[in-house]
XYZ file of N, CA, C and O in Angstrom:
884
model
N 31.516 2.736 -2.436
C 31.346 3.087 -0.998
C 32.143 4.348 -0.707
O 33.239 4.425 -1.168
N 31.697 5.313 0.076
C 32.389 6.496 0.419
C 33.711 6.172 1.188
O 33.741 5.031 1.842
N 34.623 7.043 1.177
C 35.873 6.861 1.975
C 35.634 6.887 3.432
O 34.649 7.466 3.899
N 36.503 6.334 4.243
C 36.292 6.275 5.595
C 36.166 7.691 6.284
O 35.305 7.897 7.044
N 36.953 8.663 5.686
C 36.827 10.047 6.315
C 35.485 10.573 5.953
O 34.986 11.459 6.798
N 34.914 10.190 4.854
C 33.527 10.724 4.557
C 32.535 10.248 5.525
O 31.583 10.973 5.984
N 32.603 8.953 5.867
C 31.708 8.390 6.858
C 31.983 9.137 8.198
O 30.978 9.497 8.904
N 33.134 9.320 8.580
C 33.474 9.909 9.868
C 32.937 11.289 9.943
O 32.377 11.644 11.018
N 33.098 12.045 8.779
C 32.461 13.450 8.855
C 30.957 13.432 8.928
O 30.415 14.289 9.630
N 30.357 12.435 8.167
C 28.888 12.477 8.149
C 28.372 12.016 9.470
O 27.433 12.652 10.042
N 29.048 11.036 10.044
C 28.628 10.567 11.450
C 28.784 11.723 12.554
O 27.908 11.806 13.335
N 29.925 12.394 12.365
C 30.142 13.476 13.305
C 29.006 14.622 13.151
O 28.593 15.133 14.169
N 28.594 14.797 11.987
C 27.549 15.713 11.799
C 26.189 15.298 12.397
O 25.551 16.061 13.041
N 25.940 13.952 12.179
C 24.704 13.529 12.792
C 24.632 13.497 14.350
O 23.700 13.823 14.880
N 25.780 13.309 14.870
C 26.004 13.278 16.369
C 25.876 14.763 16.892
O 25.314 14.986 17.924
N 26.280 15.746 16.079
C 26.087 17.077 16.516
C 24.641 17.514 16.509
O 24.178 18.175 17.435
N 23.908 16.917 15.500
C 22.513 17.140 15.467
C 21.832 16.537 16.668
O 20.896 17.195 17.322
N 22.324 15.323 17.062
C 21.609 14.671 18.156
C 22.087 15.374 19.507
O 21.209 15.423 20.441
N 23.236 16.006 19.585
C 23.668 16.756 20.767
C 22.652 17.939 21.048
O 22.328 18.256 22.157
N 22.203 18.485 19.901
C 21.283 19.694 19.931
C 19.838 19.262 20.054
O 19.027 19.904 20.627
N 19.631 18.074 19.485
C 18.169 17.566 19.454
C 18.133 16.090 19.706
O 17.998 15.232 18.851
N 18.297 15.693 20.986
C 18.396 14.325 21.420
C 17.121 13.653 21.027
O 15.990 14.079 21.115
N 17.336 12.380 20.481
C 16.172 11.619 20.010
C 15.682 11.914 18.601
O 14.629 11.449 18.282
N 16.388 12.783 17.857
C 16.016 13.019 16.464
C 16.098 11.781 15.683
O 17.126 11.169 15.421
N 14.851 11.295 15.267
C 14.842 9.994 14.575
C 15.585 9.994 13.257
O 16.142 8.991 12.886
N 15.437 11.064 12.482
C 16.137 11.219 11.267
C 17.634 11.029 11.346
O 18.275 10.356 10.621
N 18.198 11.736 12.326
C 19.575 11.716 12.503
C 20.107 10.274 12.977
O 21.116 9.718 12.567
N 19.186 9.684 13.822
C 19.518 8.268 14.317
C 19.415 7.259 13.169
O 20.299 6.410 12.956
N 18.452 7.493 12.311
C 18.279 6.642 11.085
C 19.661 6.825 10.153
O 20.078 5.874 9.676
N 19.929 8.092 9.939
C 21.101 8.323 9.155
C 22.340 7.710 9.686
O 23.122 7.075 8.981
N 22.545 7.650 11.073
C 23.687 7.063 11.596
C 23.525 5.567 11.367
O 24.599 4.956 11.036
N 22.410 5.037 11.451
C 22.242 3.586 11.217
C 22.594 3.160 9.831
O 23.289 2.199 9.617
N 22.167 4.048 8.841
C 22.614 3.772 7.440
C 24.083 3.685 7.253
O 24.647 2.980 6.603
N 24.720 4.845 7.836
C 26.142 4.892 7.700
C 26.886 3.763 8.323
O 27.803 3.163 7.714
N 26.411 3.351 9.497
C 27.131 2.187 10.144
C 26.904 0.908 9.292
O 27.771 -0.010 9.115
N 25.661 0.719 8.733
C 25.324 -0.465 8.044
C 26.209 -0.475 6.736
O 26.682 -1.585 6.392
N 26.375 0.685 6.094
C 27.260 0.667 4.894
C 28.626 0.347 5.150
O 29.418 -0.181 4.368
N 29.101 0.539 6.334
C 30.432 0.076 6.836
C 30.521 -1.349 7.340
O 31.594 -1.740 7.658
N 29.332 -2.053 7.462
C 29.332 -3.284 7.964
C 29.475 -3.416 9.410
O 29.782 -4.433 10.121
N 29.145 -2.191 10.141
C 29.163 -2.199 11.573
C 27.823 -2.556 12.085
O 27.000 -1.616 12.479
N 27.492 -3.846 12.110
C 26.124 -4.254 12.296
C 25.558 -3.852 13.734
O 24.469 -3.369 13.845
N 26.308 -4.049 14.770
C 25.842 -3.863 16.067
C 25.551 -2.377 16.322
O 24.484 -2.008 16.894
N 26.509 -1.561 15.783
C 26.222 -0.087 15.891
C 25.008 0.347 15.057
O 24.227 1.277 15.495
N 24.817 -0.267 13.967
C 23.681 0.085 13.103
C 22.338 -0.370 13.730
O 21.354 0.480 13.707
N 22.362 -1.567 14.359
C 21.137 -2.067 14.963
C 20.770 -1.052 16.141
O 19.590 -0.728 16.282
N 21.803 -0.676 16.874
C 21.462 0.286 18.080
C 20.831 1.566 17.553
O 19.880 2.099 18.035
N 21.440 2.127 16.460
C 20.998 3.346 15.903
C 19.524 3.273 15.390
O 18.634 4.100 15.551
N 19.253 2.131 14.604
C 17.978 1.914 14.085
C 16.922 1.707 15.162
O 15.706 2.336 15.064
N 17.233 0.947 16.205
C 16.319 0.677 17.254
C 16.018 2.055 18.030
O 14.822 2.284 18.366
N 17.004 2.898 18.169
C 16.756 4.213 18.829
C 15.848 5.035 17.831
O 14.974 5.775 18.386
N 16.069 5.032 16.614
C 15.216 5.756 15.613
C 13.824 5.343 15.746
O 12.892 6.097 15.653
N 13.640 3.966 15.756
C 12.272 3.411 15.898
C 11.593 3.873 17.098
O 10.435 4.294 17.129
N 12.338 3.846 18.214
C 11.831 4.251 19.551
C 11.426 5.676 19.564
O 10.422 6.126 20.086
N 12.112 6.519 18.780
C 11.841 7.969 18.800
C 10.698 8.323 17.770
O 9.910 9.165 18.060
N 10.601 7.494 16.677
C 9.549 7.874 15.712
C 8.338 6.960 15.778
O 7.218 7.480 15.772
N 8.518 5.709 15.993
C 7.378 4.777 16.046
C 6.779 4.336 14.750
O 6.183 3.283 14.698
N 7.121 5.087 13.748
C 6.500 4.679 12.428
C 7.615 4.673 11.295
O 7.295 4.833 10.164
N 8.784 4.445 11.677
C 9.908 4.415 10.707
C 10.129 3.103 10.099
O 11.026 2.297 10.577
N 9.240 2.840 9.188
C 9.281 1.380 8.700
C 10.621 1.048 7.949
O 11.112 -0.144 7.878
N 11.216 2.139 7.384
C 12.543 1.897 6.675
C 13.567 1.345 7.543
O 14.438 0.572 7.192
N 13.461 1.771 8.811
C 14.464 1.337 9.782
C 14.321 -0.248 9.983
O 15.310 -0.980 10.162
N 13.069 -0.647 10.126
C 12.793 -2.056 10.210
C 13.261 -2.832 9.065
O 13.907 -3.921 9.147
N 13.075 -2.355 7.875
C 13.514 -3.052 6.637
C 15.131 -3.080 6.681
O 15.705 -4.255 6.375
N 15.820 -2.092 7.134
C 17.318 -2.144 7.282
C 17.699 -3.170 8.335
O 18.703 -3.823 8.114
N 16.976 -3.159 9.408
C 17.277 -4.131 10.433
C 17.127 -5.582 9.861
O 17.955 -6.519 10.152
N 16.099 -5.746 9.091
C 15.979 -7.045 8.388
C 17.111 -7.469 7.565
O 17.529 -8.602 7.555
N 17.646 -6.466 6.840
C 18.840 -6.791 6.051
C 20.041 -7.205 6.862
O 20.775 -8.106 6.526
N 20.262 -6.460 8.029
C 21.304 -6.675 8.944
C 21.206 -8.060 9.534
O 22.186 -8.868 9.478
N 20.001 -8.427 9.908
C 19.855 -9.698 10.481
C 19.960 -10.826 9.511
O 20.396 -11.968 9.774
N 19.666 -10.579 8.188
C 19.928 -11.549 7.110
C 21.489 -11.722 7.038
O 21.953 -12.868 6.857
N 22.206 -10.640 7.069
C 23.684 -10.721 7.033
C 24.307 -11.599 8.190
O 25.250 -12.247 7.973
N 23.600 -11.501 9.252
C 24.038 -12.078 10.518
C 23.471 -13.602 10.562
O 23.809 -14.286 11.560
N 22.617 -13.938 9.616
C 22.117 -15.324 9.638
C 20.933 -15.592 10.607
O 20.690 -16.683 10.952
N 20.279 -14.490 11.095
C 19.228 -14.557 12.153
C 17.851 -14.471 11.411
O 17.269 -13.399 11.395
N 17.379 -15.640 10.772
C 16.280 -15.534 9.971
C 14.948 -15.127 10.770
O 14.117 -14.484 10.187
N 14.842 -15.691 11.936
C 13.703 -15.281 12.737
C 13.528 -13.721 12.998
O 12.417 -13.205 12.895
N 14.714 -13.068 13.115
C 14.681 -11.684 13.310
C 14.455 -10.921 12.013
O 13.942 -9.876 11.973
N 14.854 -11.569 10.843
C 14.554 -11.024 9.597
C 13.089 -11.023 9.394
O 12.452 -10.028 8.933
N 12.296 -12.156 9.774
C 10.872 -12.200 9.672
C 10.266 -11.238 10.626
O 9.387 -10.317 10.209
N 10.765 -11.049 11.776
C 10.173 -10.131 12.706
C 10.309 -8.656 12.277
O 9.283 -7.866 12.284
N 11.485 -8.276 11.755
C 11.742 -6.913 11.256
C 10.774 -6.549 10.043
O 10.144 -5.505 10.080
N 10.704 -7.451 9.151
C 9.910 -7.146 7.942
C 8.433 -7.194 8.298
O 7.678 -6.431 7.668
N 7.952 -8.075 9.135
C 6.673 -8.024 9.562
C 6.221 -6.738 10.250
O 5.161 -6.222 10.036
N 7.141 -6.208 11.032
C 6.855 -4.924 11.652
C 6.893 -3.894 10.569
O 6.050 -2.864 10.729
N 7.697 -3.910 9.609
C 7.730 -2.881 8.531
C 6.369 -2.847 7.812
O 5.729 -1.777 7.599
N 5.792 -4.039 7.508
C 4.554 -4.027 6.692
C 3.370 -3.743 7.565
O 2.257 -3.259 7.148
N 3.470 -3.974 8.898
C 2.451 -3.561 9.847
C 2.280 -2.037 9.840
O 1.184 -1.555 9.997
N 3.479 -1.395 9.746
C 3.305 0.191 9.725
C 3.032 0.582 8.303
O 2.173 1.531 8.204
N 3.500 -0.046 7.318
C 3.247 0.456 5.924
C 2.725 -0.778 5.062
O 3.556 -1.460 4.443
N 1.428 -1.054 5.202
C 0.887 -2.339 4.613
C 1.028 -2.416 3.075
O 0.952 -3.531 2.551
N 1.428 -1.325 2.362
C 1.471 -1.363 0.909
C 3.008 -1.293 0.512
O 3.400 -1.074 -0.677
N 3.952 -1.710 1.381
C 5.313 -1.735 1.140
C 5.677 -3.102 0.477
O 5.920 -4.030 1.298
N 5.746 -3.142 -0.745
C 5.893 -4.470 -1.478
C 7.203 -5.096 -1.175
O 7.199 -6.356 -0.935
N 8.246 -4.348 -0.994
C 9.575 -4.860 -0.739
C 9.659 -5.614 0.647
O 10.307 -6.617 0.728
N 8.903 -5.108 1.592
C 8.746 -5.831 2.838
C 8.167 -7.218 2.760
O 8.710 -8.152 3.336
N 7.120 -7.343 1.942
C 6.565 -8.632 1.668
C 7.496 -9.528 0.896
O 7.675 -10.700 1.218
N 8.261 -8.981 -0.026
C 9.199 -9.733 -0.811
C 10.371 -10.273 0.225
O 10.724 -11.447 0.074
N 10.783 -9.462 1.039
C 11.835 -9.810 1.978
C 11.312 -10.873 2.970
O 11.995 -11.856 3.244
N 10.140 -10.666 3.397
C 9.474 -11.670 4.260
C 9.368 -13.066 3.602
O 9.660 -14.117 4.153
N 8.861 -12.983 2.327
C 8.749 -14.240 1.621
C 10.036 -15.019 1.407
O 10.085 -16.189 1.482
N 11.097 -14.240 1.121
C 12.385 -14.854 0.919
C 12.839 -15.519 2.212
O 13.273 -16.691 2.179
N 12.671 -14.792 3.356
C 13.084 -15.423 4.606
C 12.284 -16.616 4.926
O 12.877 -17.619 5.350
N 10.979 -16.642 4.673
C 10.175 -17.844 4.939
C 10.659 -18.932 4.098
O 10.710 -20.151 4.588
N 11.012 -18.656 2.812
C 11.438 -19.757 1.962
C 12.700 -20.374 2.479
O 12.923 -21.555 2.362
N 13.718 -19.572 2.983
C 14.865 -20.077 3.542
C 14.677 -20.877 4.737
O 15.510 -21.745 5.042
N 13.532 -20.649 5.394
C 13.244 -21.424 6.636
C 12.383 -22.678 6.388
O 12.042 -23.384 7.310
N 12.071 -22.865 5.143
C 11.209 -23.957 4.754
C 9.770 -23.746 5.011
O 9.006 -24.767 4.931
N 9.346 -22.588 5.332
C 7.930 -22.282 5.558
C 7.365 -21.806 4.232
O 6.999 -20.658 3.997
N 7.183 -22.797 3.376
C 6.914 -22.506 1.966
C 5.529 -21.904 1.758
O 5.351 -20.940 0.895
N 4.493 -22.317 2.389
C 3.184 -21.808 2.251
C 3.073 -20.385 2.596
O 2.499 -19.400 1.852
N 3.784 -19.963 3.765
C 3.846 -18.623 4.162
C 4.715 -17.764 3.219
O 4.345 -16.631 2.901
N 5.673 -18.353 2.682
C 6.599 -17.642 1.682
C 5.734 -17.340 0.485
O 5.826 -16.169 -0.053
N 4.969 -18.288 -0.025
C 4.199 -18.019 -1.163
C 3.212 -16.960 -0.967
O 3.018 -16.049 -1.900
N 2.475 -16.902 0.118
C 1.518 -15.859 0.446
C 2.216 -14.511 0.438
O 1.662 -13.545 -0.142
N 3.318 -14.427 1.117
C 4.048 -13.088 1.176
C 4.504 -12.684 -0.226
O 4.385 -11.523 -0.504
N 5.038 -13.536 -1.027
C 5.528 -13.228 -2.311
C 4.449 -12.784 -3.196
O 4.572 -11.849 -4.035
N 3.309 -13.506 -3.196
C 2.210 -13.179 -3.988
C 1.656 -11.738 -3.621
O 1.252 -10.991 -4.462
N 1.732 -11.407 -2.368
C 1.264 -10.070 -1.990
C 2.294 -9.026 -2.469
O 1.824 -8.052 -2.956
N 3.526 -9.317 -2.371
C 4.571 -8.398 -2.878
C 4.354 -8.207 -4.425
O 4.316 -6.947 -4.794
N 4.049 -9.228 -5.202
C 3.775 -9.043 -6.648
C 2.458 -8.312 -6.850
O 2.397 -7.511 -7.885
N 1.463 -8.545 -6.043
C 0.246 -7.821 -6.277
C 0.389 -6.350 -6.103
O -0.022 -5.434 -6.841
N 1.334 -5.968 -5.108
C 1.633 -4.558 -4.833
C 2.469 -3.913 -5.839
O 2.450 -2.737 -6.166
N 3.425 -4.748 -6.246
C 4.430 -4.208 -7.350
C 4.891 -5.408 -8.196
O 5.788 -6.183 -7.821
N 4.223 -5.585 -9.351
C 4.420 -6.654 -10.293
C 5.871 -6.800 -10.748
O 6.216 -7.657 -11.533
N 6.659 -5.744 -10.547
C 7.968 -5.635 -11.255
C 9.109 -5.960 -10.319
O 10.234 -5.722 -10.578
N 8.826 -6.567 -9.098
C 9.930 -6.998 -8.284
C 10.478 -8.331 -8.765
O 9.840 -9.389 -8.463
N 11.516 -8.295 -9.361
C 12.037 -9.520 -10.132
C 12.332 -10.655 -9.136
O 12.042 -11.819 -9.253
N 13.005 -10.242 -7.985
C 13.423 -11.287 -7.053
C 12.169 -11.954 -6.366
O 12.239 -13.129 -5.978
N 11.110 -11.198 -6.234
C 9.834 -11.745 -5.663
C 9.342 -12.899 -6.647
O 8.991 -14.014 -6.271
N 9.341 -12.704 -7.984
C 8.949 -13.652 -8.942
C 9.890 -14.903 -8.796
O 9.460 -16.011 -8.877
N 11.154 -14.645 -8.851
C 12.092 -15.722 -8.794
C 12.078 -16.544 -7.561
O 12.121 -17.857 -7.656
N 11.895 -15.941 -6.436
C 11.694 -16.722 -5.213
C 10.391 -17.467 -5.181
O 10.306 -18.552 -4.600
N 9.428 -17.004 -5.898
C 8.166 -17.710 -5.960
C 8.359 -18.932 -6.845
O 7.799 -19.985 -6.554
N 9.147 -18.800 -7.958
C 9.486 -19.992 -8.712
C 10.119 -21.061 -7.788
O 9.749 -22.263 -7.925
N 11.122 -20.633 -6.961
C 11.721 -21.544 -6.080
C 10.813 -22.227 -5.156
O 11.008 -23.470 -4.711
N 9.789 -21.477 -4.648
C 8.904 -22.019 -3.696
C 8.091 -23.168 -4.337
O 7.877 -24.106 -3.696
N 7.646 -22.857 -5.610
C 6.854 -23.942 -6.284
C 7.753 -25.148 -6.559
O 7.270 -26.292 -6.522
N 8.928 -24.879 -6.829
C 9.859 -26.091 -6.972
C 10.133 -26.854 -5.690
O 9.983 -28.098 -5.603
N 10.082 -26.112 -4.484
C 10.074 -26.780 -3.294
C 8.909 -27.679 -3.019
O 8.903 -28.688 -2.411
N 7.840 -27.186 -3.450
C 6.536 -27.908 -3.303
C 6.372 -29.065 -4.297
O 5.429 -29.887 -4.123
N 7.128 -29.027 -5.302
C 7.090 -30.050 -6.341
C 5.963 -29.629 -7.411
O 5.612 -30.579 -8.237
N 5.482 -28.482 -7.422
C 4.469 -28.011 -8.425
C 5.344 -27.475 -9.607
O 5.452 -26.265 -9.642
N 5.744 -28.325 -10.469
C 6.601 -27.857 -11.630
C 5.799 -27.050 -12.525
O 6.420 -26.040 -13.129
N 4.548 -27.328 -12.817
C 3.764 -26.505 -13.748
C 3.724 -25.063 -13.369
O 3.895 -24.185 -14.191
N 3.415 -24.876 -12.053
C 3.375 -23.501 -11.503
C 4.717 -22.830 -11.654
O 4.927 -21.635 -11.925
N 5.786 -23.611 -11.284
C 7.156 -23.032 -11.333
C 7.405 -22.645 -12.758
O 8.021 -21.469 -12.936
N 7.080 -23.385 -13.807
C 7.407 -22.937 -15.202
C 6.556 -21.735 -15.517
O 7.081 -20.812 -16.165
N 5.260 -21.800 -15.272
C 4.405 -20.674 -15.618
C 4.902 -19.405 -14.939
O 4.985 -18.324 -15.587
N 5.399 -19.494 -13.692
C 5.831 -18.278 -12.960
C 7.117 -17.841 -13.591
O 7.426 -16.646 -13.676
N 8.014 -18.758 -13.931
C 9.365 -18.477 -14.476
C 9.083 -17.677 -15.815
O 9.941 -16.788 -16.086
N 8.123 -18.066 -16.643
C 7.934 -17.270 -17.874
C 7.328 -15.917 -17.563
O 7.731 -14.948 -18.244
N 6.529 -15.787 -16.546
C 6.054 -14.476 -16.221
C 7.241 -13.509 -15.719
O 7.331 -12.304 -15.992
N 8.126 -14.146 -15.004
C 9.352 -13.427 -14.607
C 10.201 -12.970 -15.734
O 10.594 -11.677 -15.876
N 10.362 -13.820 -16.685
C 11.226 -13.444 -17.914
C 10.465 -12.450 -18.888
O 11.060 -11.702 -19.655
N 9.124 -12.367 -18.747
C 8.471 -11.338 -19.464
C 8.839 -9.902 -18.918
O 8.953 -8.960 -19.688
N 8.980 -9.854 -17.652
C 9.409 -8.587 -17.026
C 10.870 -8.368 -17.181
O 11.353 -7.202 -17.491
N 11.749 -9.384 -17.054
C 13.168 -9.208 -17.048
C 13.766 -10.293 -17.983
O 14.315 -11.312 -17.469
N 13.726 -10.197 -19.267
C 14.093 -11.197 -20.215
C 15.539 -11.574 -20.187
O 15.972 -12.674 -20.535
N 16.376 -10.670 -19.632
C 17.814 -10.936 -19.432
C 18.305 -11.290 -18.020
O 19.373 -11.076 -17.640
N 17.334 -11.774 -17.225
C 17.565 -12.179 -15.810
C 18.174 -13.520 -15.771
O 17.376 -14.534 -15.943
N 19.485 -13.642 -15.677
C 20.183 -14.950 -15.940
C 19.704 -15.958 -14.931
O 19.582 -17.184 -15.278
N 19.605 -15.654 -13.630
C 19.129 -16.590 -12.618
C 17.732 -17.132 -12.912
O 17.447 -18.289 -12.757
N 16.854 -16.237 -13.513
C 15.546 -16.750 -13.956
C 15.607 -17.828 -14.952
O 14.843 -18.792 -14.911
N 16.495 -17.598 -15.999
C 16.707 -18.687 -17.064
C 17.271 -19.936 -16.425
O 16.775 -21.055 -16.825
N 18.195 -19.763 -15.540
C 18.771 -20.963 -14.877
C 17.599 -21.827 -14.128
O 17.580 -23.017 -14.261
N 16.873 -21.125 -13.395
C 15.773 -21.874 -12.586
C 14.743 -22.390 -13.500
O 14.134 -23.506 -13.103
N 14.442 -21.692 -14.504
C 13.417 -22.267 -15.495
C 13.997 -23.484 -16.190
O 13.208 -24.446 -16.420
N 15.307 -23.416 -16.451
C 15.818 -24.550 -17.095
C 15.717 -25.797 -16.111
O 15.424 -26.896 -16.552
N 15.996 -25.557 -14.829
C 15.908 -26.602 -13.878
C 14.478 -27.099 -13.814
O 14.253 -28.381 -13.746
N 13.483 -26.245 -13.771
C 12.012 -26.713 -13.831
C 11.710 -27.588 -14.969
O 11.046 -28.649 -14.876
N 12.206 -27.154 -16.136
C 11.925 -27.992 -17.380
C 12.696 -29.316 -17.321
O 12.125 -30.280 -17.840
N 13.888 -29.268 -16.728
C 14.657 -30.555 -16.556
C 13.738 -31.527 -15.686
O 13.598 -32.706 -16.025
N 13.173 -31.062 -14.577
C 12.389 -31.854 -13.725
C 11.092 -32.365 -14.419
O 10.594 -33.436 -14.116
N 10.711 -31.514 -15.385
C 9.443 -31.895 -16.084
C 9.672 -32.800 -17.360
O 8.795 -33.127 -18.025
N 10.976 -33.089 -17.569
C 11.425 -33.972 -18.631
C 11.408 -33.258 -20.027
O 11.583 -33.990 -21.001
N 11.294 -31.964 -20.020
C 11.408 -31.248 -21.279
C 12.921 -30.756 -21.381
O 13.205 -29.663 -21.203
N 13.762 -31.730 -21.945
C 15.173 -31.361 -21.886
C 15.489 -30.303 -22.969
O 16.539 -29.625 -22.778
N 14.818 -30.319 -24.075
C 15.134 -29.322 -25.110
C 14.925 -27.967 -24.482
O 15.841 -27.039 -24.611
N 13.818 -27.718 -23.780
C 13.579 -26.296 -23.267
C 14.535 -26.117 -22.057
O 15.002 -24.934 -21.853
N 14.923 -27.128 -21.301
C 15.926 -26.938 -20.272
C 17.216 -26.416 -20.885
O 17.912 -25.472 -20.364
N 17.701 -27.123 -21.886
C 18.918 -26.638 -22.635
C 18.799 -25.206 -23.184
O 19.743 -24.426 -23.052
N 17.681 -24.843 -23.789
C 17.489 -23.584 -24.258
C 17.733 -22.514 -23.216
O 18.471 -21.483 -23.434
N 17.116 -22.759 -22.056
C 17.246 -21.681 -20.931
C 18.591 -21.772 -20.200
O 19.048 -20.767 -19.789
N 19.171 -22.930 -20.115
C 20.464 -23.043 -19.481
C 21.517 -22.312 -20.380
O 22.412 -21.658 -19.779
N 21.314 -22.488 -21.663
C 22.302 -21.783 -22.605
C 22.140 -20.348 -22.496
O 23.109 -19.561 -22.568
N 20.845 -19.836 -22.411
C 20.759 -18.417 -22.289
C 21.369 -17.927 -20.878
O 21.979 -16.746 -20.867
N 21.174 -18.769 -19.858
C 21.742 -18.274 -18.597
C 23.224 -18.142 -18.751
O 23.868 -17.235 -18.268
N 23.898 -19.123 -19.491
C 25.346 -19.060 -19.641
C 25.688 -17.819 -20.534
O 26.683 -17.234 -20.231
N 24.974 -17.566 -21.540
C 25.175 -16.425 -22.404
C 25.194 -15.110 -21.612
O 25.933 -14.173 -21.841
N 24.308 -15.090 -20.609
C 24.209 -13.868 -19.826
C 25.257 -13.856 -18.640
O 25.211 -12.942 -17.811
N 26.068 -14.838 -18.617
C 27.240 -14.827 -17.674
C 26.951 -15.525 -16.306
O 27.712 -15.420 -15.346
N 25.872 -16.253 -16.217
C 25.572 -16.930 -14.998
C 26.422 -18.234 -14.855
O 26.605 -18.977 -15.836
N 26.865 -18.579 -13.696
C 27.696 -19.783 -13.406
C 26.745 -20.862 -13.072
O 26.520 -21.214 -11.985
N 26.387 -21.552 -14.051
C 25.586 -22.698 -13.946
C 26.329 -23.858 -13.332
O 27.526 -24.112 -13.560
N 25.662 -24.522 -12.334
C 26.247 -25.693 -11.622
C 26.752 -26.662 -12.583
O 26.094 -27.187 -13.522
N 28.090 -27.150 -12.538
C 28.661 -28.047 -13.554
C 27.882 -29.350 -13.444
O 27.775 -30.004 -14.528
N 27.365 -29.821 -12.341
C 26.664 -31.076 -12.273
C 25.409 -31.012 -13.142
O 25.011 -32.083 -13.814
N 24.715 -29.926 -13.092
C 23.563 -29.682 -13.925
C 23.877 -29.778 -15.377
O 23.149 -30.369 -16.301
N 24.943 -29.047 -15.813
C 25.426 -29.085 -17.236
C 25.708 -30.546 -17.639
O 25.440 -30.918 -18.758
N 26.259 -31.263 -16.756
C 26.667 -32.691 -17.119
C 25.397 -33.491 -17.310
O 25.304 -34.315 -18.179
N 24.311 -33.314 -16.535
C 23.103 -33.959 -16.630
C 22.425 -33.682 -18.028
O 21.644 -34.511 -18.529
N 22.582 -32.488 -18.494
C 21.969 -32.092 -19.681
C 22.779 -32.481 -20.948
O 22.125 -32.616 -22.044
N 24.029 -32.789 -20.698
C 24.906 -33.048 -21.898
C 24.499 -34.187 -22.744
O 24.479 -34.058 -24.086
N 23.980 -35.331 -22.251
C 23.619 -36.398 -23.178
C 22.443 -35.964 -24.050
O 22.335 -36.488 -25.244
N 21.571 -35.118 -23.614
C 20.406 -34.616 -24.441
C 20.842 -33.715 -25.520
O 20.109 -33.552 -26.572
N 21.924 -33.059 -25.350
C 22.513 -32.252 -26.424
C 23.059 -33.169 -27.488
O 23.008 -32.699 -28.728
N 23.433 -34.378 -27.243
C 23.868 -35.295 -28.248
C 22.838 -36.082 -28.817
O 23.092 -37.029 -29.623
N 21.657 -35.861 -28.418
C 20.530 -36.695 -28.958
C 20.331 -37.977 -28.323
O 19.647 -38.846 -28.775
N 21.112 -38.193 -27.147
C 20.923 -39.511 -26.525
C 19.701 -39.521 -25.704
O 19.125 -38.470 -25.280
N 19.121 -40.696 -25.478
C 17.885 -40.912 -24.737
C 18.266 -41.684 -23.394
O 19.273 -42.207 -23.290
N 17.272 -41.770 -22.629
C 17.496 -42.506 -21.391
C 17.274 -41.640 -20.210
O 17.303 -40.451 -20.241
N 16.925 -42.291 -19.044
C 16.632 -41.529 -17.770
C 17.890 -41.415 -16.999
O 18.793 -42.131 -17.158
N 17.763 -40.314 -16.151
C 18.824 -40.072 -15.272
C 18.374 -40.036 -13.906
O 17.294 -39.442 -13.620
N 19.020 -40.587 -12.945
C 18.666 -40.569 -11.605
C 19.104 -39.369 -10.951
O 20.029 -38.644 -11.393
N 18.366 -38.941 -9.845
C 18.743 -37.778 -9.121
C 18.124 -36.518 -9.765
O 17.374 -36.581 -10.738
N 18.410 -35.437 -9.138
C 17.907 -34.111 -9.593
C 18.895 -33.237 -10.042
O 20.101 -33.330 -9.756
N 18.566 -32.258 -10.755
C 19.492 -31.238 -11.212
C 19.767 -30.254 -10.137
O 19.303 -30.543 -8.999
N 20.392 -29.140 -10.415
C 20.731 -28.209 -9.424
C 20.409 -26.809 -9.831
O 20.317 -26.576 -11.135
N 20.045 -25.973 -8.881
C 19.775 -24.615 -9.125
C 20.491 -23.720 -8.157
O 20.767 -24.266 -6.998
N 20.736 -22.596 -8.442
C 21.238 -21.591 -7.457
C 20.183 -20.702 -7.022
O 19.279 -20.322 -7.818
N 20.100 -20.474 -5.684
C 18.996 -19.741 -5.191
C 19.238 -18.206 -5.468
O 20.273 -17.675 -5.639
């Protein structure tokens, strides 16, 4: 992150532009980005909203508003901001991915799946969209789809540790403990902090023990 004096100099420059050209959407947007990078959420929101009012089609400002509202824990506003972004730019895959993630966190799984599938249709290489889709299928209890989607994710990003972890969890739920161990070990190799309770549940199967286990495993979102 730039030094404080760099931010101050940049912000001062944008304010000079606005003094000469009030309502300049680009300068307002740049101010919003600077404030956002400093964690000054309220100032960033004000700047982005002014940029949107001046431009009308600045979908990037809506995307950044969505990020800020996520940081503030305001999921309804995350949805609203990203919905406005894709209304302006319908082929913006990241907006659909963000929307899908927000829906999934709200338990609106069907809407999440639709948004994530659209994101993947527009850009099949958005790793987080694939991963969130895996989690949505797990939420629905559709383990086969979760596994199939997890493998598609790893075709794109074979070293994505969280993807291996979540695929391990799906295999665990499916009763395929050997495959669960294979993927959880790969997640560990890649530096992922697998939940200790999940590792404990898999440990008997490493020793060749049989028997059922009550409860579910764990995954990180």
